[in-house]
CSV table of C-alpha atoms and ligand atoms in Angstrom, one decimal:
chain,number,residue,atom,x,y,z
A,1,UNK,CA,104.2,81.7,76.4
A,2,UNK,CA,102.2,78.5,77.2
A,3,UNK,CA,105.2,76.2,79.9
A,4,UNK,CA,105.2,72.4,80.3
A,5,UNK,CA,104.4,73.1,83.9
A,6,UNK,CA,101.7,76.2,83.4
A,7,UNK,CA,99.5,73.9,83.5
A,8,UNK,CA,97.2,72.0,86.5
A,9,UNK,CA,95.5,68.8,86.1
A,10,UNK,CA,92.1,68.9,85.2
A,11,UNK,CA,89.2,68.1,88.5
A,12,UNK,CA,87.7,65.6,85.9
A,13,UNK,CA,89.9,64.0,84.5
A,14,UNK,CA,89.3,60.1,84.2
A,15,UNK,CA,92.5,59.4,84.7
A,16,UNK,CA,96.1,60.7,86.4
A,17,UNK,CA,97.8,60.8,82.7
A,18,UNK,CA,97.4,59.1,79.4
A,19,UNK,CA,98.1,56.3,78.1
A,20,UNK,CA,99.4,56.3,74.5
A,21,UNK,CA,100.8,52.7,73.6
A,22,UNK,CA,98.4,50.2,73.2
A,23,UNK,CA,99.5,46.3,75.1
A,24,UNK,CA,100.8,44.8,72.7
A,25,UNK,CA,103.9,45.4,71.3
A,26,UNK,CA,106.4,43.4,69.6
A,27,UNK,CA,108.5,43.9,72.7
A,28,UNK,CA,106.2,41.4,75.4
A,29,UNK,CA,106.1,39.2,72.7
A,30,UNK,CA,108.4,36.0,74.1
A,31,UNK,CA,111.4,34.6,72.5
A,32,UNK,CA,110.6,32.3,69.9
A,33,UNK,CA,109.8,28.7,71.1
A,34,UNK,CA,110.0,25.7,69.0
A,35,UNK,CA,106.4,24.6,69.7
A,36,UNK,CA,105.0,27.8,68.9
A,37,UNK,CA,107.4,27.9,65.1
A,38,UNK,CA,105.8,24.8,64.7
A,39,UNK,CA,102.1,25.9,65.5
A,40,UNK,CA,103.1,28.7,63.1
A,41,UNK,CA,104.1,26.7,59.9
A,42,UNK,CA,101.0,24.5,60.5
A,43,UNK,CA,99.3,27.8,60.5
A,44,UNK,CA,101.2,28.9,57.2
A,45,UNK,CA,99.9,25.6,55.6
A,46,UNK,CA,96.1,26.5,56.0
A,47,UNK,CA,93.9,28.4,53.4
A,48,UNK,CA,92.9,32.0,54.7
A,49,UNK,CA,89.2,31.7,55.5
A,50,UNK,CA,89.2,35.3,57.5
A,51,UNK,CA,87.9,36.9,54.2
A,52,UNK,CA,89.8,40.5,55.1
A,53,UNK,CA,92.8,41.8,53.1
A,54,UNK,CA,95.7,42.2,54.2
A,55,UNK,CA,98.7,44.6,54.2
A,56,UNK,CA,102.1,43.5,53.2
A,57,UNK,CA,105.2,45.2,54.8
A,58,UNK,CA,108.7,44.6,53.0
A,59,UNK,CA,110.7,46.3,55.2
A,60,UNK,CA,114.7,48.3,54.7
A,61,UNK,CA,115.4,48.9,58.3
A,62,UNK,CA,118.2,50.8,57.3
A,63,UNK,CA,118.7,55.1,58.1
A,64,UNK,CA,121.5,57.9,57.2
A,65,UNK,CA,121.5,58.5,60.4
A,66,UNK,CA,119.7,58.0,64.2
A,67,UNK,CA,117.4,60.1,65.2
A,68,UNK,CA,117.5,61.1,69.4
A,69,UNK,CA,114.3,59.4,69.8
A,70,UNK,CA,114.0,56.2,67.4
A,71,UNK,CA,114.2,52.7,69.4
A,72,UNK,CA,113.8,51.3,66.3
A,73,UNK,CA,116.5,48.5,65.4
A,74,UNK,CA,118.1,50.1,62.4
A,75,UNK,CA,121.4,49.4,60.5
A,76,UNK,CA,124.0,52.3,59.2
A,77,UNK,CA,123.1,52.8,55.5
A,78,UNK,CA,126.9,52.9,55.2
A,79,UNK,CA,127.4,49.3,56.7
A,80,UNK,CA,125.1,47.9,54.8
A,81,UNK,CA,125.7,45.8,51.9
A,82,UNK,CA,122.2,47.2,50.1
A,83,UNK,CA,121.8,45.0,47.4
A,84,UNK,CA,122.7,41.4,48.8
A,85,UNK,CA,120.1,42.8,51.7
A,86,UNK,CA,116.8,43.3,48.8
A,87,UNK,CA,118.3,40.0,47.5
A,88,UNK,CA,117.5,38.5,51.0
A,89,UNK,CA,114.4,40.3,51.8
A,90,UNK,CA,113.2,38.9,48.6
A,91,UNK,CA,114.0,35.8,49.6
A,92,UNK,CA,112.1,35.7,53.2
A,93,UNK,CA,108.8,37.5,51.1
A,94,UNK,CA,109.1,34.2,48.9
A,95,UNK,CA,109.2,31.5,51.8
A,96,UNK,CA,105.8,33.1,52.9
A,97,UNK,CA,104.3,33.6,49.7
A,98,UNK,CA,104.7,30.1,48.9
A,99,UNK,CA,102.8,28.9,51.7
A,100,UNK,CA,99.1,28.1,51.3
A,101,UNK,CA,98.1,30.6,53.6
A,102,UNK,CA,99.7,33.9,51.6
A,103,UNK,CA,98.7,31.6,48.5
A,104,UNK,CA,94.9,32.3,49.8
A,105,UNK,CA,95.2,35.8,50.7
A,106,UNK,CA,94.8,39.1,49.1
A,107,UNK,CA,96.6,41.9,49.9
A,108,UNK,CA,95.3,45.7,49.7
A,109,UNK,CA,98.4,47.3,50.2
A,110,UNK,CA,101.7,47.3,49.7
A,111,UNK,CA,104.1,49.6,52.1
A,112,UNK,CA,107.3,49.6,51.8
A,113,UNK,CA,108.5,50.2,55.8
A,114,UNK,CA,111.1,50.9,57.8
A,115,UNK,CA,113.9,52.2,58.7
A,116,UNK,CA,114.1,54.8,55.4
A,117,UNK,CA,113.3,52.6,52.2
A,118,UNK,CA,113.9,56.1,50.2
A,119,UNK,CA,117.8,55.2,51.1
A,120,UNK,CA,117.2,52.8,47.9
A,121,UNK,CA,117.2,54.1,44.6
A,122,UNK,CA,114.0,54.5,42.8
A,123,UNK,CA,114.5,51.2,40.3
A,124,UNK,CA,115.4,49.3,43.4
A,125,UNK,CA,112.1,50.6,45.4
A,126,UNK,CA,110.3,49.4,42.2
A,127,UNK,CA,111.8,46.8,41.3
A,128,UNK,CA,111.1,45.6,44.8
A,129,UNK,CA,107.3,46.3,44.6
A,130,UNK,CA,107.2,44.3,41.1
A,131,UNK,CA,108.4,41.6,42.9
A,132,UNK,CA,105.7,41.5,45.7
A,133,UNK,CA,103.3,42.1,43.0
A,134,UNK,CA,104.2,39.1,41.0
A,135,UNK,CA,104.6,36.8,44.0
A,136,UNK,CA,101.3,37.8,45.9
A,137,UNK,CA,97.8,38.6,45.1
A,138,UNK,CA,96.5,41.6,44.9
A,139,UNK,CA,93.3,43.0,45.1
A,140,UNK,CA,91.3,44.9,42.6
A,141,UNK,CA,91.9,48.1,44.5
A,142,UNK,CA,95.3,48.1,46.1
A,143,UNK,CA,97.7,50.7,47.0
A,144,UNK,CA,101.5,51.5,47.7
A,145,UNK,CA,103.0,53.4,49.7
A,146,UNK,CA,106.6,54.2,50.3
A,147,UNK,CA,108.2,55.5,53.7
A,148,UNK,CA,110.9,58.2,53.2
A,149,UNK,CA,112.9,61.4,54.2
A,150,UNK,CA,113.4,64.3,52.5
A,151,UNK,CA,117.0,63.6,52.6
A,152,UNK,CA,116.7,60.8,50.6
A,153,UNK,CA,113.8,61.3,48.5
A,154,UNK,CA,115.2,63.6,46.2
A,155,UNK,CA,112.5,65.6,43.7
A,156,UNK,CA,113.6,62.8,40.9
A,157,UNK,CA,113.0,59.8,43.0
A,158,UNK,CA,110.1,61.3,43.8
A,159,UNK,CA,108.5,61.7,40.2
A,160,UNK,CA,109.8,58.4,39.6
A,161,UNK,CA,107.6,56.8,42.2
A,162,UNK,CA,104.8,58.9,41.0
A,163,UNK,CA,105.2,58.3,37.5
A,164,UNK,CA,105.4,54.0,38.8
A,165,UNK,CA,102.2,54.6,39.9
A,166,UNK,CA,103.0,54.8,44.4
A,167,UNK,CA,100.1,55.9,45.9
A,168,UNK,CA,101.6,57.8,49.4
A,169,UNK,CA,104.5,58.7,50.6
A,170,UNK,CA,104.8,58.5,54.6
A,171,UNK,CA,107.7,61.0,56.0
A,172,UNK,CA,108.7,61.2,59.5
A,173,UNK,CA,108.6,65.1,59.2
A,174,UNK,CA,107.9,65.0,63.4
A,175,UNK,CA,108.1,68.9,63.3
A,176,UNK,CA,108.8,71.9,61.5
A,177,UNK,CA,110.3,73.9,64.1
A,178,UNK,CA,113.9,73.7,63.2
A,179,UNK,CA,115.5,74.2,66.6
A,180,UNK,CA,113.8,71.1,68.1
A,181,UNK,CA,114.5,69.4,65.0
A,182,UNK,CA,118.2,70.1,65.0
A,183,UNK,CA,117.9,68.7,68.7
A,184,UNK,CA,116.5,65.9,67.9
A,185,UNK,CA,119.6,64.7,65.5
A,186,UNK,CA,116.4,64.8,62.2
A,187,UNK,CA,119.0,64.7,59.1
A,188,UNK,CA,117.1,67.3,57.0
A,189,UNK,CA,115.6,70.8,57.6
A,190,UNK,CA,112.1,72.2,57.8
A,191,UNK,CA,112.2,73.7,54.5
A,192,UNK,CA,113.7,70.7,52.8
A,193,UNK,CA,110.5,68.5,54.3
A,194,UNK,CA,107.7,70.9,53.0
A,195,UNK,CA,109.9,71.1,49.5
A,196,UNK,CA,109.4,67.4,49.3
A,197,UNK,CA,105.9,67.5,50.1
A,198,UNK,CA,105.3,70.1,48.2
A,199,UNK,CA,106.6,68.4,45.3
A,200,UNK,CA,104.6,65.1,45.9
A,201,UNK,CA,101.3,66.8,46.6
A,202,UNK,CA,101.9,68.8,43.3
A,203,UNK,CA,102.3,65.3,41.5
A,204,UNK,CA,99.2,64.0,43.1
A,205,UNK,CA,101.2,62.2,46.3
A,206,UNK,CA,98.8,61.2,48.9
A,207,UNK,CA,101.2,62.5,51.9
A,208,UNK,CA,101.5,61.2,55.2
A,209,UNK,CA,103.9,62.7,58.2
A,210,UNK,CA,104.2,61.7,61.5
A,211,UNK,CA,104.1,64.7,64.0
A,212,UNK,CA,105.4,64.7,67.5
A,213,UNK,CA,104.2,66.3,70.5
A,214,UNK,CA,105.8,66.9,73.8
A,215,UNK,CA,109.0,67.1,72.6
A,216,UNK,CA,111.7,68.3,74.8
A,217,UNK,CA,111.6,72.2,74.7
A,218,UNK,CA,108.9,72.6,72.8
A,219,UNK,CA,106.3,74.9,73.4
A,220,UNK,CA,102.4,74.7,72.9
A,221,UNK,CA,102.6,77.7,70.2
A,222,UNK,CA,105.6,75.5,68.2
A,223,UNK,CA,103.2,72.6,68.2
A,224,UNK,CA,100.4,74.6,66.8
A,225,UNK,CA,102.8,76.4,64.0
A,226,UNK,CA,103.4,72.4,62.7
A,227,UNK,CA,99.9,71.4,62.7
A,228,UNK,CA,99.0,74.9,60.8
A,229,UNK,CA,102.0,74.0,58.6
A,230,UNK,CA,100.7,70.7,57.9
A,231,UNK,CA,97.4,71.6,57.3
A,232,UNK,CA,98.5,74.0,55.0
A,233,UNK,CA,100.4,71.0,52.9
A,234,UNK,CA,97.4,69.3,52.8
A,235,UNK,CA,98.6,66.3,54.1
A,236,UNK,CA,97.7,63.1,56.5
A,237,UNK,CA,98.8,63.3,59.6
A,238,UNK,CA,99.5,60.9,62.7
A,239,UNK,CA,100.1,63.0,65.4
A,240,UNK,CA,101.5,61.1,68.5
A,241,UNK,CA,103.0,61.8,72.0
A,242,UNK,CA,106.9,61.3,72.7
A,243,UNK,CA,107.5,58.7,74.3
A,244,UNK,CA,111.8,58.1,75.6
A,245,UNK,CA,112.3,54.7,75.1
A,246,UNK,CA,115.0,53.1,77.4
A,247,UNK,CA,118.2,53.2,75.6
A,248,UNK,CA,117.8,56.2,73.5
A,249,UNK,CA,120.4,59.0,72.9
A,250,UNK,CA,117.7,61.4,73.7
A,251,UNK,CA,117.0,59.2,77.4
A,252,UNK,CA,120.7,59.9,77.8
A,253,UNK,CA,120.7,63.7,76.8
A,254,UNK,CA,118.1,64.2,79.0
A,255,UNK,CA,119.3,62.8,82.1
A,256,UNK,CA,122.8,64.4,81.0
A,257,UNK,CA,120.7,67.6,81.5
A,258,UNK,CA,122.3,68.6,77.4
A,259,UNK,CA,118.0,68.2,76.9
A,260,UNK,CA,114.9,69.9,78.2
A,261,UNK,CA,112.8,67.3,80.0
A,262,UNK,CA,109.1,66.4,78.0
A,263,UNK,CA,106.1,68.5,80.1
A,264,UNK,CA,104.2,66.7,82.0
A,265,UNK,CA,101.0,64.8,82.1
A,266,UNK,CA,98.7,67.8,81.9
A,267,UNK,CA,100.4,69.4,79.3
A,268,UNK,CA,100.8,66.4,77.1
A,269,UNK,CA,96.9,66.3,77.5
A,270,UNK,CA,96.3,70.0,76.3
A,271,UNK,CA,98.5,69.4,72.9
A,272,UNK,CA,97.1,66.4,72.5
A,273,UNK,CA,93.5,68.1,72.6
A,274,UNK,CA,95.0,71.5,70.6
A,275,UNK,CA,95.5,68.8,67.8
A,276,UNK,CA,92.2,67.1,68.0
A,277,UNK,CA,90.5,70.6,67.9
A,278,UNK,CA,92.8,72.1,65.0
A,279,UNK,CA,92.2,69.1,63.2
A,280,UNK,CA,88.8,68.3,63.3
A,281,UNK,CA,88.0,71.5,62.5
A,282,UNK,CA,90.2,71.7,59.5
A,283,UNK,CA,88.0,68.7,58.6
A,284,UNK,CA,90.2,65.9,59.3
A,285,UNK,CA,88.6,62.7,61.1
A,286,UNK,CA,90.5,61.0,63.6
A,287,UNK,CA,90.9,57.1,62.6
A,288,UNK,CA,93.0,54.5,64.2
A,289,UNK,CA,95.8,55.0,66.4
A,290,UNK,CA,96.8,58.4,66.3
A,291,UNK,CA,96.1,59.0,62.3
A,292,UNK,CA,93.7,62.1,61.5
A,293,UNK,CA,92.5,62.1,58.0
A,294,UNK,CA,90.8,63.8,55.2
A,295,UNK,CA,91.2,61.0,53.1
A,296,UNK,CA,87.7,59.0,52.6
A,297,UNK,CA,89.6,55.9,52.1
A,298,UNK,CA,91.9,56.1,55.1
A,299,UNK,CA,88.5,55.6,57.3
A,300,UNK,CA,88.2,52.1,55.6
A,301,UNK,CA,91.2,50.5,55.9
A,302,UNK,CA,91.0,46.8,56.2
A,303,UNK,CA,94.4,46.1,58.0
A,304,UNK,CA,92.8,49.1,60.8
A,305,UNK,CA,89.5,47.8,60.3
A,306,UNK,CA,90.4,44.1,60.6
A,307,UNK,CA,92.2,43.5,63.7
A,308,UNK,CA,92.5,41.2,65.9
A,309,UNK,CA,91.4,39.0,62.9
A,310,UNK,CA,93.3,40.1,59.6
A,311,UNK,CA,96.8,40.5,58.8
A,312,UNK,CA,100.1,42.0,58.6
A,313,UNK,CA,102.9,40.5,56.8
A,314,UNK,CA,106.0,42.0,57.6
A,315,UNK,CA,109.5,41.0,56.6
A,316,UNK,CA,112.8,42.5,56.5
A,317,UNK,CA,115.6,42.6,59.5
A,318,UNK,CA,113.8,44.1,63.0
A,319,UNK,CA,110.0,44.4,61.2
A,320,UNK,CA,108.0,43.9,64.6
A,321,UNK,CA,104.2,44.5,63.3
A,322,UNK,CA,103.7,40.9,61.9
A,323,UNK,CA,100.4,39.7,63.1
A,324,UNK,CA,98.8,37.2,60.8
A,325,UNK,CA,94.8,36.0,63.0
A,326,UNK,CA,96.5,34.9,66.6
A,327,UNK,CA,100.0,34.7,65.9
A,328,UNK,CA,102.0,38.2,66.3
A,329,UNK,CA,105.8,38.2,65.3
A,330,UNK,CA,108.7,40.2,64.7
A,331,UNK,CA,112.3,39.3,62.6
A,332,UNK,CA,115.6,39.1,64.3
A,333,UNK,CA,116.9,42.9,64.6
A,334,UNK,CA,120.6,42.2,63.7
A,335,UNK,CA,120.6,42.8,60.0
A,336,UNK,CA,123.7,40.6,59.5
A,337,UNK,CA,121.9,37.9,61.5
A,338,UNK,CA,119.2,38.2,59.6
A,339,UNK,CA,120.4,37.7,56.6
A,340,UNK,CA,122.3,34.7,58.1
A,341,UNK,CA,119.3,33.2,58.9
A,342,UNK,CA,117.3,34.1,55.4
A,343,UNK,CA,120.3,32.7,53.8
A,344,UNK,CA,120.6,29.1,55.6
A,345,UNK,CA,116.5,28.9,54.4
A,346,UNK,CA,114.8,29.9,57.6
A,347,UNK,CA,112.0,32.3,58.5
A,348,UNK,CA,114.0,35.1,60.8
A,349,UNK,CA,111.4,35.2,63.7
A,350,UNK,CA,113.1,36.2,66.5
A,351,UNK,CA,109.6,37.0,68.8
A,352,UNK,CA,106.6,35.1,68.3
A,353,UNK,CA,103.5,34.4,70.1
A,354,UNK,CA,99.9,32.2,69.2
A,355,UNK,CA,97.1,33.9,71.2
A,356,UNK,CA,94.9,32.4,73.4
A,357,UNK,CA,91.2,32.8,73.7
A,358,UNK,CA,91.3,35.2,76.6
A,359,UNK,CA,94.2,37.4,75.1
A,360,UNK,CA,92.0,37.4,71.4
A,361,UNK,CA,88.8,38.4,73.3
A,362,UNK,CA,91.5,41.4,75.1
A,363,UNK,CA,92.8,42.2,71.4
A,364,UNK,CA,89.0,42.3,70.6
A,365,UNK,CA,87.8,44.7,73.5
A,366,UNK,CA,91.3,46.8,73.0
A,367,UNK,CA,89.5,48.1,69.0
A,368,UNK,CA,88.6,50.6,71.1
A,369,UNK,CA,91.6,52.3,71.1
A,370,UNK,CA,91.5,52.3,67.2
A,371,UNK,CA,88.3,54.1,67.4
A,372,UNK,CA,86.5,51.0,66.2
A,373,UNK,CA,82.8,50.0,67.7
A,374,UNK,CA,83.3,46.1,69.4
A,375,UNK,CA,80.4,44.2,67.4
A,376,UNK,CA,78.7,42.1,70.0
A,377,UNK,CA,77.6,39.6,67.2
A,378,UNK,CA,81.2,39.6,66.1
A,379,UNK,CA,82.4,38.6,69.5
A,380,UNK,CA,79.8,35.9,70.5
A,381,UNK,CA,80.2,34.2,67.2
A,382,UNK,CA,84.1,34.2,68.3
A,383,UNK,CA,84.0,33.3,71.6
A,384,UNK,CA,80.4,32.6,72.7
A,385,UNK,CA,80.1,35.0,74.4
A,386,UNK,CA,79.4,38.5,75.3
A,387,UNK,CA,81.8,41.5,76.3
A,388,UNK,CA,79.8,42.0,79.2
A,389,UNK,CA,79.7,38.5,80.3
A,390,UNK,CA,83.7,38.5,80.2
A,391,UNK,CA,84.8,42.1,81.0
A,392,UNK,CA,81.2,43.1,83.4
A,393,UNK,CA,83.3,45.3,85.9
A,394,UNK,CA,85.9,47.2,83.2
A,395,UNK,CA,82.5,47.7,80.8
A,396,UNK,CA,80.6,49.4,83.9
A,397,UNK,CA,83.3,51.4,84.8
A,398,UNK,CA,84.1,53.3,81.7
A,399,UNK,CA,80.5,53.7,81.3
A,400,UNK,CA,80.5,55.2,84.7
A,401,UNK,CA,82.9,57.3,83.4
A,402,UNK,CA,80.9,58.5,80.2
A,403,UNK,CA,83.7,56.8,78.4
A,404,UNK,CA,82.3,54.4,76.2
A,405,UNK,CA,79.0,53.6,75.3
A,406,UNK,CA,77.2,50.2,75.1
A,407,UNK,CA,73.7,49.1,72.8
A,408,UNK,CA,72.5,46.0,71.3
A,409,UNK,CA,74.8,46.0,68.8
A,410,UNK,CA,78.2,47.4,69.9
A,411,UNK,CA,80.4,48.9,72.6
A,412,UNK,CA,82.3,52.0,71.3
A,413,UNK,CA,84.3,55.0,73.1
A,414,UNK,CA,82.3,58.7,73.6
A,415,UNK,CA,83.6,61.7,72.7
A,416,UNK,CA,84.8,62.0,76.2
A,417,UNK,CA,86.9,58.4,76.1
A,418,UNK,CA,88.6,59.8,72.7
A,419,UNK,CA,91.7,61.0,75.1
A,420,UNK,CA,91.8,58.2,76.9
A,421,UNK,CA,91.8,55.3,74.2
A,422,UNK,CA,94.9,54.4,75.4
A,423,UNK,CA,93.9,53.7,79.1
A,424,UNK,CA,90.8,52.6,77.9
A,425,UNK,CA,92.5,49.9,76.0
A,426,UNK,CA,94.9,49.3,79.4
A,427,UNK,CA,91.9,48.4,81.4
A,428,UNK,CA,91.4,45.2,79.0
A,429,UNK,CA,94.8,44.0,79.3
A,430,UNK,CA,95.6,44.5,82.9
A,431,UNK,CA,92.9,42.3,84.5
A,432,UNK,CA,92.2,39.1,84.2
A,433,UNK,CA,88.9,37.9,82.4
A,434,UNK,CA,86.2,35.9,84.0
B,1,SF4,S1,114.4,58.0,60.3
B,1,SF4,FE1,112.7,56.8,61.0
B,1,SF4,S2,114.0,54.7,61.6
B,1,SF4,FE2,115.2,56.2,60.9
B,1,SF4,S3,116.1,56.6,63.0
B,1,SF4,FE3,114.9,58.3,62.3
B,1,SF4,S4,112.8,57.6,63.5
B,1,SF4,FE4,114.1,55.7,63.4
C-alpha cells in the first residue's frame, strides 16, 4: 500500500515542492480605501471596450453545515433570512446593472455560486436567474451553472433546473471514500453524490465535480478509486490539492491529532501526476486552474481565456473572485453586515485593489498558471514592452529548466512545466520587474 512517507523526492525536480495556489487571491487585497473606491466608481462609469465576454456570479454564501477544510465565509442556513438575503442580492446586482460599464458588457455565463445555492428552492434559483437575464446583457450563446450538494439537490429539484435550461451542475464531491468524507464532515455519502450525478447526467446536464487529493489519511488507492468513479460517471473534474487553511476545523483536528496529517510534498506530487496521467489517458484535457475537461466549449471559456482583461462580476456576501480589468474585489463576509450595507444603498465591497502596470504585467504572466500562452503581441500592445524585456531572469531560468518555451509569438508552459505551473506563477509574483 502506498503511504505518504513511501516516496522520495525525485532528483530531477525543478522545485522542492509544488505551489498550488496562484499568488493573486482575495486575501492579499488591501482593505478598501476611499480613493480606490472612487476610482472604481469612475471606472464603472466608463464603457467596456475590452471586447471580452464576462461571467456573472450571484453568490449564496449559505451552507447547511461546515466542511472541516472550508475557509469560505459562509453562514448556516438556519441563521439566515433567505428571502431578505435574495432581495438584497438582487439590489446589489441592480446597482451594478445600472452602471455604464455593465450596460456595455456582455455575459456568457451566469453562475450561482457560494456556498450552497441549492439550499434555495428550485423556484428561488430560477427567479434569481430570471432576474439576472432581465438586467444583464447575455451573449447569443450563454450558460447557466448552479453549485449544489447532493443533500440539498433532491431529484425533483434537479428535474426543474434541467427543464429550465441550467447547463451545468457543480458539486463539491471531494472524494468517493466514505471514511474520508465522514472525517471531513461532508454532509452526504458517496452513494448520495453518485445518485444525484447519475440523475443529472441522465437529464443531459453537464456535471463538474471538485475532487481533492492529499487529504489526511488518503492513500493513493483511495485517490485512484475516486478518479475511476468520476471517469465512470462521465463528469468534468476540478482536481485540486488540499490546502489546510488557518482557522479551519481541519487545522485544529490535525494539530490535536484527531486527524492524520496530510502527505508530504512528494506524495502530493505523485497524486497530481496520477490524476494527470489517468485523466488524460481517459480523454480529458488539462485546462485552466485545475480543470480536466472532455467538453470542447470549456476549453475556450471566456472568463478563463480573457484573464487578466476580461471580468468576473461577483456579488453576494463573502464573494471574493471579482475582477474587472485592473480592479479586483471581495465583498463583506458577515452576512448581516452585507445586508445592512446593501440596504443602505452602498456597494458591499470589503477589499478592493487597482493593479498598476507592473502588477498587470505579472498577472499577464500568470496566464502560464492557467495553461494559457502569453501573447507577445498583446503584451507589447498593452505595455509597450516584451515579456523578455521585463522578466529576463525569470524567463531564462524557466527556459533552462525546460518548464517554458518561447518563440516569436508567445511564451507557454511545456509538458514538463505542467506539474510546476504554480511555482512558475510565483516566479513572476515574487521578483521585482526591471
Ligand atoms: S459546502 Fe462548500 S462552501 Fe459549504 S462548507 Fe462545504 S466546502 Fe464550504
